[in-house]
mmCIF file of C-alpha atoms in Angstrom:
data_model
loop_
_atom_site.group_PDB
_atom_site.id
_atom_site.type_symbol
_atom_site.label_atom_id
_atom_site.label_comp_id
_atom_site.label_asym_id
_atom_site.label_seq_id
_atom_site.Cartn_x
_atom_site.Cartn_y
_atom_site.Cartn_z
ATOM 1 C CA MET A 1 32.090 -19.954 -11.059
ATOM 2 C CA ALA A 2 32.981 -18.449 -7.697
ATOM 3 C CA ASP A 3 32.223 -14.954 -8.976
ATOM 4 C CA ARG A 4 28.830 -16.109 -10.212
ATOM 5 C CA VAL A 5 28.013 -17.644 -6.823
ATOM 6 C CA ARG A 6 29.038 -14.463 -5.028
ATOM 7 C CA LYS A 7 26.897 -12.436 -7.400
ATOM 8 C CA LEU A 8 23.871 -14.659 -6.779
ATOM 9 C CA VAL A 9 24.390 -14.477 -3.014
ATOM 10 C CA ARG A 10 24.713 -10.696 -3.208
ATOM 11 C CA GLU A 11 21.480 -10.450 -5.191
ATOM 12 C CA GLU A 12 19.670 -12.649 -2.662
ATOM 13 C CA VAL A 13 20.928 -10.537 0.235
ATOM 14 C CA VAL A 14 19.829 -7.324 -1.468
ATOM 15 C CA THR A 15 16.400 -8.772 -2.236
ATOM 16 C CA TYR A 16 15.824 -9.878 1.362
ATOM 17 C CA ALA A 17 17.079 -6.511 2.599
ATOM 18 C CA TYR A 18 14.473 -4.770 0.434
ATOM 19 C CA ILE A 19 11.764 -7.102 1.756
ATOM 20 C CA LEU A 20 12.740 -6.409 5.379
ATOM 21 C CA LEU A 21 12.765 -2.680 4.663
ATOM 22 C CA TYR A 22 9.278 -2.956 3.195
ATOM 23 C CA ILE A 23 8.032 -4.879 6.252
ATOM 24 C CA ALA A 24 9.404 -2.284 8.666
ATOM 25 C CA LEU A 25 8.133 0.729 6.723
ATOM 26 C CA SER A 26 4.725 -0.772 6.013
ATOM 27 C CA SER A 27 4.140 -1.725 9.651
ATOM 28 C CA GLY A 28 5.249 1.679 10.881
ATOM 29 C CA GLN A 29 3.099 3.544 8.358
ATOM 30 C CA ILE A 30 -0.031 1.633 9.387
ATOM 31 C CA PHE A 31 0.397 2.608 13.025
ATOM 32 C CA PHE A 32 1.374 6.152 12.077
ATOM 33 C CA ASN A 33 -1.777 6.643 9.979
ATOM 34 C CA LYS A 34 -3.984 5.139 12.673
ATOM 35 C CA TRP A 35 -2.382 7.467 15.235
ATOM 36 C CA VAL A 36 -3.013 10.522 13.058
ATOM 37 C CA LEU A 37 -6.603 9.570 12.189
ATOM 38 C CA SER A 38 -7.609 8.449 15.697
ATOM 39 C CA SER A 39 -9.940 10.765 17.594
ATOM 40 C CA LYS A 40 -8.080 9.840 20.790
ATOM 41 C CA GLU A 41 -4.668 10.863 19.445
ATOM 42 C CA ILE A 42 -3.987 13.508 16.775
ATOM 43 C CA ASN A 43 -7.682 13.555 15.822
ATOM 44 C CA PHE A 44 -7.456 14.249 12.098
ATOM 45 C CA PRO A 45 -10.371 12.110 10.855
ATOM 46 C CA TYR A 46 -9.943 13.017 7.204
ATOM 47 C CA PRO A 47 -8.418 10.046 5.333
ATOM 48 C CA LEU A 48 -8.913 11.680 1.947
ATOM 49 C CA GLY A 49 -7.124 14.835 3.027
ATOM 50 C CA LEU A 50 -4.284 12.878 4.617
ATOM 51 C CA THR A 51 -3.862 10.713 1.528
ATOM 52 C CA LEU A 52 -3.904 13.755 -0.747
ATOM 53 C CA LEU A 53 -1.140 15.308 1.341
ATOM 54 C CA HIS A 54 0.891 12.111 0.960
ATOM 55 C CA MET A 55 0.570 12.207 -2.817
ATOM 56 C CA VAL A 56 1.468 15.886 -3.109
ATOM 57 C CA PHE A 57 4.514 15.441 -0.868
ATOM 58 C CA SER A 58 5.751 12.401 -2.831
ATOM 59 C CA SER A 59 5.192 14.206 -6.114
ATOM 60 C CA VAL A 60 7.155 17.284 -5.082
ATOM 61 C CA LEU A 61 9.984 15.184 -3.649
ATOM 62 C CA CYS A 62 10.199 13.048 -6.804
ATOM 63 C CA PHE A 63 10.245 16.164 -8.969
ATOM 64 C CA VAL A 64 13.016 17.751 -6.893
ATOM 65 C CA LEU A 65 15.145 14.576 -6.940
ATOM 66 C CA THR A 66 14.780 13.923 -10.668
ATOM 67 C CA LYS A 67 14.461 17.385 -12.213
ATOM 68 C CA VAL A 68 16.089 19.867 -9.846
ATOM 69 C CA PHE A 69 18.989 18.064 -8.175
ATOM 70 C CA LYS A 70 19.102 15.341 -10.850
ATOM 71 C CA ILE A 71 20.170 12.824 -8.207
ATOM 72 C CA MET A 72 18.679 10.044 -10.301
ATOM 73 C CA LYS A 73 18.022 10.220 -14.005
ATOM 74 C CA VAL A 74 14.546 9.453 -15.339
ATOM 75 C CA GLU A 75 15.025 7.054 -18.233
ATOM 76 C CA GLU A 76 13.420 7.802 -21.547
ATOM 77 C CA GLY A 77 10.930 5.502 -23.222
ATOM 78 C CA MET A 78 7.654 6.427 -21.549
ATOM 79 C CA THR A 79 5.196 6.726 -24.433
ATOM 80 C CA ALA A 80 1.645 8.042 -24.361
ATOM 81 C CA GLU A 81 0.327 4.503 -24.915
ATOM 82 C CA ILE A 82 2.280 3.094 -21.968
ATOM 83 C CA TYR A 83 1.313 6.035 -19.786
ATOM 84 C CA ALA A 84 -2.378 5.579 -20.594
ATOM 85 C CA THR A 85 -2.457 1.790 -20.204
ATOM 86 C CA SER A 86 -0.173 1.383 -17.180
ATOM 87 C CA VAL A 87 0.658 4.596 -15.346
ATOM 88 C CA VAL A 88 -2.859 6.039 -15.305
ATOM 89 C CA PRO A 89 -4.399 2.817 -13.932
ATOM 90 C CA ILE A 90 -1.622 2.626 -11.304
ATOM 91 C CA GLY A 91 -2.339 6.172 -10.198
ATOM 92 C CA ALA A 92 -6.080 5.586 -10.042
ATOM 93 C CA THR A 93 -5.847 2.298 -8.141
ATOM 94 C CA PHE A 94 -3.218 3.774 -5.807
ATOM 95 C CA ALA A 95 -5.590 6.596 -4.908
ATOM 96 C CA MET A 96 -8.394 4.070 -4.422
ATOM 97 C CA THR A 97 -6.250 1.870 -2.152
ATOM 98 C CA LEU A 98 -5.068 4.663 0.123
ATOM 99 C CA TRP A 99 -8.447 6.359 0.368
ATOM 100 C CA LEU A 100 -10.480 3.245 1.165
ATOM 101 C CA GLY A 101 -7.796 1.658 3.334
ATOM 102 C CA ASN A 102 -7.291 4.748 5.498
ATOM 103 C CA THR A 103 -11.053 5.290 5.778
ATOM 104 C CA ALA A 104 -11.460 1.737 7.084
ATOM 105 C CA TYR A 105 -9.378 2.666 10.153
ATOM 106 C CA LEU A 106 -12.192 4.983 11.233
ATOM 107 C CA TYR A 107 -14.546 1.996 11.585
ATOM 108 C CA ILE A 108 -12.476 -1.100 12.390
ATOM 109 C CA SER A 109 -9.379 -1.873 14.424
ATOM 110 C CA VAL A 110 -5.902 -2.111 12.936
ATOM 111 C CA ALA A 111 -5.751 -5.821 13.792
ATOM 112 C CA PHE A 112 -9.029 -6.664 12.044
ATOM 113 C CA ALA A 113 -8.033 -4.575 9.030
ATOM 114 C CA GLN A 114 -4.860 -6.647 8.732
ATOM 115 C CA MET A 115 -6.858 -9.857 9.020
ATOM 116 C CA LEU A 116 -8.996 -8.794 6.096
ATOM 117 C CA LYS A 117 -5.847 -7.939 4.141
ATOM 118 C CA ALA A 118 -4.874 -11.616 4.360
ATOM 119 C CA ILE A 119 -7.162 -12.122 1.370
ATOM 120 C CA MET A 120 -4.740 -10.029 -0.724
ATOM 121 C CA PRO A 121 -2.780 -12.974 -2.248
ATOM 122 C CA VAL A 122 -6.080 -14.392 -3.491
ATOM 123 C CA ALA A 123 -6.958 -11.140 -5.228
ATOM 124 C CA VAL A 124 -3.435 -10.761 -6.665
ATOM 125 C CA TYR A 125 -3.398 -14.373 -7.883
ATOM 126 C CA ILE A 126 -6.802 -14.184 -9.570
ATOM 127 C CA LEU A 127 -5.980 -10.892 -11.257
ATOM 128 C CA GLY A 128 -2.482 -12.159 -12.131
ATOM 129 C CA VAL A 129 -3.948 -15.190 -13.877
ATOM 130 C CA ALA A 130 -6.379 -12.943 -15.760
ATOM 131 C CA ALA A 131 -3.477 -10.716 -16.852
ATOM 132 C CA GLY A 132 -1.283 -13.673 -17.846
ATOM 133 C CA LEU A 133 1.282 -13.011 -15.106
ATOM 134 C CA GLU A 134 0.502 -16.145 -13.086
ATOM 135 C CA ILE A 135 -0.246 -19.734 -14.124
ATOM 136 C CA MET A 136 -3.428 -21.443 -12.946
ATOM 137 C CA SER A 137 -2.731 -24.585 -10.920
ATOM 138 C CA CYS A 138 -4.694 -26.874 -8.609
ATOM 139 C CA ARG A 139 -2.116 -26.391 -5.849
ATOM 140 C CA MET A 140 -2.473 -22.595 -5.937
ATOM 141 C CA LEU A 141 -6.262 -22.834 -6.092
ATOM 142 C CA PHE A 142 -6.255 -25.012 -2.976
ATOM 143 C CA THR A 143 -3.938 -22.587 -1.166
ATOM 144 C CA MET A 144 -6.104 -19.616 -2.079
ATOM 145 C CA SER A 145 -9.225 -21.487 -0.917
ATOM 146 C CA VAL A 146 -7.611 -22.135 2.475
ATOM 147 C CA ILE A 147 -6.662 -18.465 2.775
ATOM 148 C CA SER A 148 -10.219 -17.376 1.985
ATOM 149 C CA PHE A 149 -11.650 -19.793 4.557
ATOM 150 C CA GLY A 150 -9.267 -18.463 7.203
ATOM 151 C CA VAL A 151 -10.333 -14.877 6.539
ATOM 152 C CA LEU A 152 -13.980 -15.871 6.893
ATOM 153 C CA VAL A 153 -13.262 -17.551 10.238
ATOM 154 C CA ALA A 154 -11.308 -14.521 11.476
ATOM 155 C CA SER A 155 -14.174 -12.223 10.472
ATOM 156 C CA TYR A 156 -16.697 -14.438 12.251
ATOM 157 C CA GLY A 157 -14.617 -14.172 15.412
ATOM 158 C CA GLU A 158 -14.533 -10.380 15.381
ATOM 159 C CA ILE A 159 -16.341 -9.004 18.447
ATOM 160 C CA ASN A 160 -17.134 -5.475 17.276
ATOM 161 C CA ILE A 161 -17.505 -5.851 13.528
ATOM 162 C CA SER A 162 -18.435 -2.869 11.379
ATOM 163 C CA TRP A 163 -19.632 -3.856 7.919
ATOM 164 C CA ILE A 164 -18.992 -0.352 6.633
ATOM 165 C CA GLY A 165 -15.371 -0.749 7.643
ATOM 166 C CA VAL A 166 -15.248 -4.209 6.049
ATOM 167 C CA VAL A 167 -16.540 -2.832 2.744
ATOM 168 C CA TYR A 168 -13.980 -0.026 2.795
ATOM 169 C CA GLN A 169 -11.161 -2.430 3.611
ATOM 170 C CA MET A 170 -12.115 -4.968 0.937
ATOM 171 C CA GLY A 171 -12.357 -2.154 -1.589
ATOM 172 C CA GLY A 172 -8.833 -1.152 -0.611
ATOM 173 C CA VAL A 173 -7.680 -4.767 -1.041
ATOM 174 C CA VAL A 174 -9.023 -4.902 -4.593
ATOM 175 C CA GLY A 175 -7.441 -1.551 -5.385
ATOM 176 C CA GLU A 176 -4.055 -2.652 -4.029
ATOM 177 C CA ALA A 177 -4.164 -5.936 -5.955
ATOM 178 C CA LEU A 178 -4.912 -4.073 -9.174
ATOM 179 C CA ARG A 179 -2.139 -1.581 -8.476
ATOM 180 C CA LEU A 180 0.443 -4.329 -7.922
ATOM 181 C CA ILE A 181 -0.554 -6.062 -11.145
ATOM 182 C CA PHE A 182 -0.317 -2.852 -13.173
ATOM 183 C CA MET A 183 3.050 -2.066 -11.569
ATOM 184 C CA GLU A 184 4.422 -5.481 -12.509
ATOM 185 C CA ILE A 185 3.176 -5.025 -16.069
ATOM 186 C CA LEU A 186 4.837 -1.599 -16.244
ATOM 187 C CA VAL A 187 8.175 -2.791 -14.858
ATOM 188 C CA LYS A 188 8.428 -6.161 -16.601
ATOM 189 C CA ARG A 189 6.108 -6.268 -19.584
ATOM 190 C CA LYS A 190 6.331 -2.884 -21.278
ATOM 191 C CA GLY A 191 9.964 -3.101 -22.307
ATOM 192 C CA LEU A 192 11.034 -0.305 -19.968
ATOM 193 C CA LYS A 193 13.923 -0.419 -17.535
ATOM 194 C CA LEU A 194 12.816 2.194 -15.031
ATOM 195 C CA ASN A 195 14.500 2.667 -11.681
ATOM 196 C CA PRO A 196 12.202 3.015 -8.620
ATOM 197 C CA ILE A 197 12.446 6.831 -8.523
ATOM 198 C CA SER A 198 11.573 7.010 -12.222
ATOM 199 C CA VAL A 199 8.495 4.815 -11.727
ATOM 200 C CA MET A 200 7.427 6.937 -8.754
ATOM 201 C CA TYR A 201 7.935 10.052 -10.872
ATOM 202 C CA TYR A 202 5.593 8.766 -13.566
ATOM 203 C CA VAL A 203 3.047 7.244 -11.180
ATOM 204 C CA SER A 204 2.781 10.087 -8.642
ATOM 205 C CA PRO A 205 1.153 13.425 -9.532
ATOM 206 C CA CYS A 206 4.444 15.141 -10.379
ATOM 207 C CA ARG A 207 3.313 16.556 -13.693
ATOM 208 C CA GLN A 208 0.614 19.132 -13.038
ATOM 209 C CA PHE A 209 -2.636 17.140 -12.747
ATOM 210 C CA SER A 210 -1.917 13.447 -12.384
ATOM 211 C CA CYS A 211 -4.783 11.002 -12.172
ATOM 212 C CA SER A 212 -3.807 10.097 -8.615
ATOM 213 C CA ALA A 213 -4.177 13.671 -7.428
ATOM 214 C CA LEU A 214 -7.416 14.134 -9.343
ATOM 215 C CA CYS A 215 -8.908 10.890 -8.031
ATOM 216 C CA LEU A 216 -8.274 12.149 -4.510
ATOM 217 C CA PHE A 217 -8.786 15.869 -4.970
ATOM 218 C CA ILE A 218 -12.232 15.716 -6.559
ATOM 219 C CA PRO A 219 -13.930 13.605 -3.842
ATOM 220 C CA TRP A 220 -12.012 15.528 -1.156
ATOM 221 C CA ILE A 221 -13.602 18.782 -2.310
ATOM 222 C CA PHE A 222 -17.115 17.379 -1.915
ATOM 223 C CA LEU A 223 -16.679 14.956 1.007
ATOM 224 C CA GLU A 224 -14.106 16.396 3.396
ATOM 225 C CA LYS A 225 -13.334 20.007 2.581
ATOM 226 C CA PRO A 226 -16.753 21.263 3.784
ATOM 227 C CA LYS A 227 -16.252 19.433 7.094
ATOM 228 C CA MET A 228 -12.762 20.846 7.500
ATOM 229 C CA ASP A 229 -14.015 24.352 6.755
ATOM 230 C CA ALA A 230 -16.851 23.996 9.238
ATOM 231 C CA GLN A 231 -14.685 22.634 12.039
ATOM 232 C CA GLY A 232 -11.633 24.746 11.337
ATOM 233 C CA THR A 233 -9.233 21.795 11.331
ATOM 234 C CA TRP A 234 -6.906 23.153 8.660
ATOM 235 C CA SER A 235 -4.148 23.702 11.226
ATOM 236 C CA PHE A 236 -2.292 20.397 11.032
ATOM 237 C CA GLN A 237 0.973 19.975 12.947
ATOM 238 C CA PRO A 238 3.746 20.558 10.361
ATOM 239 C CA LEU A 239 6.288 18.173 11.880
ATOM 240 C CA ILE A 240 3.820 15.293 12.039
ATOM 241 C CA LEU A 241 2.718 16.036 8.478
ATOM 242 C CA ILE A 242 6.263 15.970 7.149
ATOM 243 C CA LEU A 243 7.237 12.800 8.990
ATOM 244 C CA ASN A 244 4.043 10.967 7.994
ATOM 245 C CA SER A 245 4.432 11.968 4.345
ATOM 246 C CA LEU A 246 8.126 11.072 4.350
ATOM 247 C CA CYS A 247 7.316 7.606 5.679
ATOM 248 C CA THR A 248 4.761 7.194 2.903
ATOM 249 C CA PHE A 249 7.331 8.192 0.291
ATOM 250 C CA ALA A 250 9.859 5.710 1.659
ATOM 251 C CA LEU A 251 7.226 2.956 1.774
ATOM 252 C CA ASN A 252 6.226 3.538 -1.852
ATOM 253 C CA LEU A 253 9.880 3.416 -2.872
ATOM 254 C CA SER A 254 10.396 0.113 -1.034
ATOM 255 C CA VAL A 255 7.380 -1.412 -2.826
ATOM 256 C CA PHE A 256 8.882 -0.582 -6.224
ATOM 257 C CA LEU A 257 12.250 -1.977 -5.135
ATOM 258 C CA VAL A 258 10.762 -5.298 -4.013
ATOM 259 C CA ILE A 259 8.563 -5.720 -7.096
ATOM 260 C CA SER A 260 11.464 -4.919 -9.444
ATOM 261 C CA HIS A 261 13.479 -7.727 -7.812
ATOM 262 C CA THR A 262 10.659 -10.259 -7.300
ATOM 263 C CA SER A 263 6.966 -10.075 -8.261
ATOM 264 C CA ALA A 264 3.650 -8.623 -7.155
ATOM 265 C CA LEU A 265 2.636 -11.942 -5.569
ATOM 266 C CA THR A 266 5.930 -12.267 -3.709
ATOM 267 C CA ILE A 267 5.581 -8.958 -1.939
ATOM 268 C CA ARG A 268 2.127 -9.943 -0.677
ATOM 269 C CA VAL A 269 3.298 -13.338 0.569
ATOM 270 C CA ALA A 270 6.359 -11.750 2.186
ATOM 271 C CA GLY A 271 4.004 -9.335 3.915
ATOM 272 C CA VAL A 272 2.656 -12.137 6.113
ATOM 273 C CA VAL A 273 5.337 -11.452 8.720
ATOM 274 C CA LYS A 274 4.475 -7.774 8.662
ATOM 275 C CA ASP A 275 0.779 -8.523 9.080
ATOM 276 C CA TRP A 276 1.382 -10.698 12.144
ATOM 277 C CA VAL A 277 3.594 -8.024 13.684
ATOM 278 C CA VAL A 278 0.904 -5.409 13.125
ATOM 279 C CA VAL A 279 -1.886 -7.610 14.494
ATOM 280 C CA LEU A 280 -0.048 -8.463 17.698
ATOM 281 C CA LEU A 281 1.366 -4.983 18.309
ATOM 282 C CA SER A 282 -1.991 -3.321 17.679
ATOM 283 C CA ALA A 283 -3.489 -5.362 20.526
ATOM 284 C CA LEU A 284 -0.908 -3.758 22.798
ATOM 285 C CA LEU A 285 -1.003 -0.224 21.425
ATOM 286 C CA PHE A 286 -4.711 0.411 20.755
ATOM 287 C CA ALA A 287 -7.595 0.013 23.196
ATOM 288 C CA ASP A 288 -10.112 -0.712 20.418
ATOM 289 C CA THR A 289 -8.294 -3.928 19.476
ATOM 290 C CA LYS A 290 -9.645 -7.052 21.160
ATOM 291 C CA LEU A 291 -8.328 -10.319 19.787
ATOM 292 C CA THR A 292 -10.180 -13.576 20.274
ATOM 293 C CA ILE A 293 -8.997 -17.161 19.858
ATOM 294 C CA LEU A 294 -11.258 -17.482 16.813
ATOM 295 C CA ASN A 295 -9.676 -14.325 15.343
ATOM 296 C CA LEU A 296 -6.177 -15.707 15.672
ATOM 297 C CA PHE A 297 -7.185 -19.214 14.541
ATOM 298 C CA GLY A 298 -8.862 -17.909 11.408
ATOM 299 C CA TYR A 299 -6.030 -15.502 10.706
ATOM 300 C CA GLY A 300 -3.519 -18.322 11.152
ATOM 301 C CA ILE A 301 -5.406 -20.435 8.607
ATOM 302 C CA GLY A 302 -5.606 -17.467 6.250
ATOM 303 C CA ASN A 303 -1.845 -17.048 6.365
ATOM 304 C CA ILE A 304 -0.970 -20.641 5.493
ATOM 305 C CA ARG A 305 1.079 -20.560 2.307
#
């Protein structure tokens, strides 16, 4: 009995440690990306290009860890059917999330972007119910309604609102919700016992042309490459590139760790602390962030769980 209690306590400690790691990495990556994309800082206003670099870096690192150094074995069992129904959608929605979410930072402040992300549990819950991962209940419907109302109030209180940025951010929210649902299906429903590195190996564009790379590479060629050629901004600081990509890799790994120990909905609810940290710190770090009482009131309502 004592051994069982110790085991349960150990599992709880590990789970909370993963959640705290996710909060720290996610918060840091948001500020890092904003810093890189900002015209007043690094001035690399190409979210597609930055996201594509993240995916390539993660893919190469996963390949080296699993195939070259064999630090972690990639379990067998990934069939063509599972790859097509789970991994491909994860890759596509991941590309969609990063592209739209990073682009939103060009139009709206970090704080307002986080306020809009408060609607994420609603999107995850609705999609989870549709996928059979969550159970419909009056209590959850009421909670989700309160969250939605809070987001509307926070948006109404925004001083310098950009509807283009709002559209980009909401598109990123939908993409992230879909990605989390597909990840939970892959980890828990498909009969596979994949470790986080293995899932990242299959999801990221490690194998030649992955859907994630293609979903980013194709629009990048038409939307951003001509601008980069015209302005000669191909010279990106190597150290910043490596650090930013490494943070992205670590963040993706932490997401898989948390989901494998909890659920897609849990990681979004646990992200409330992270969101508040980002909102408050962004008001101190970035001049374009101006919080109002109505912003904070609405955001507070939206984060009631």
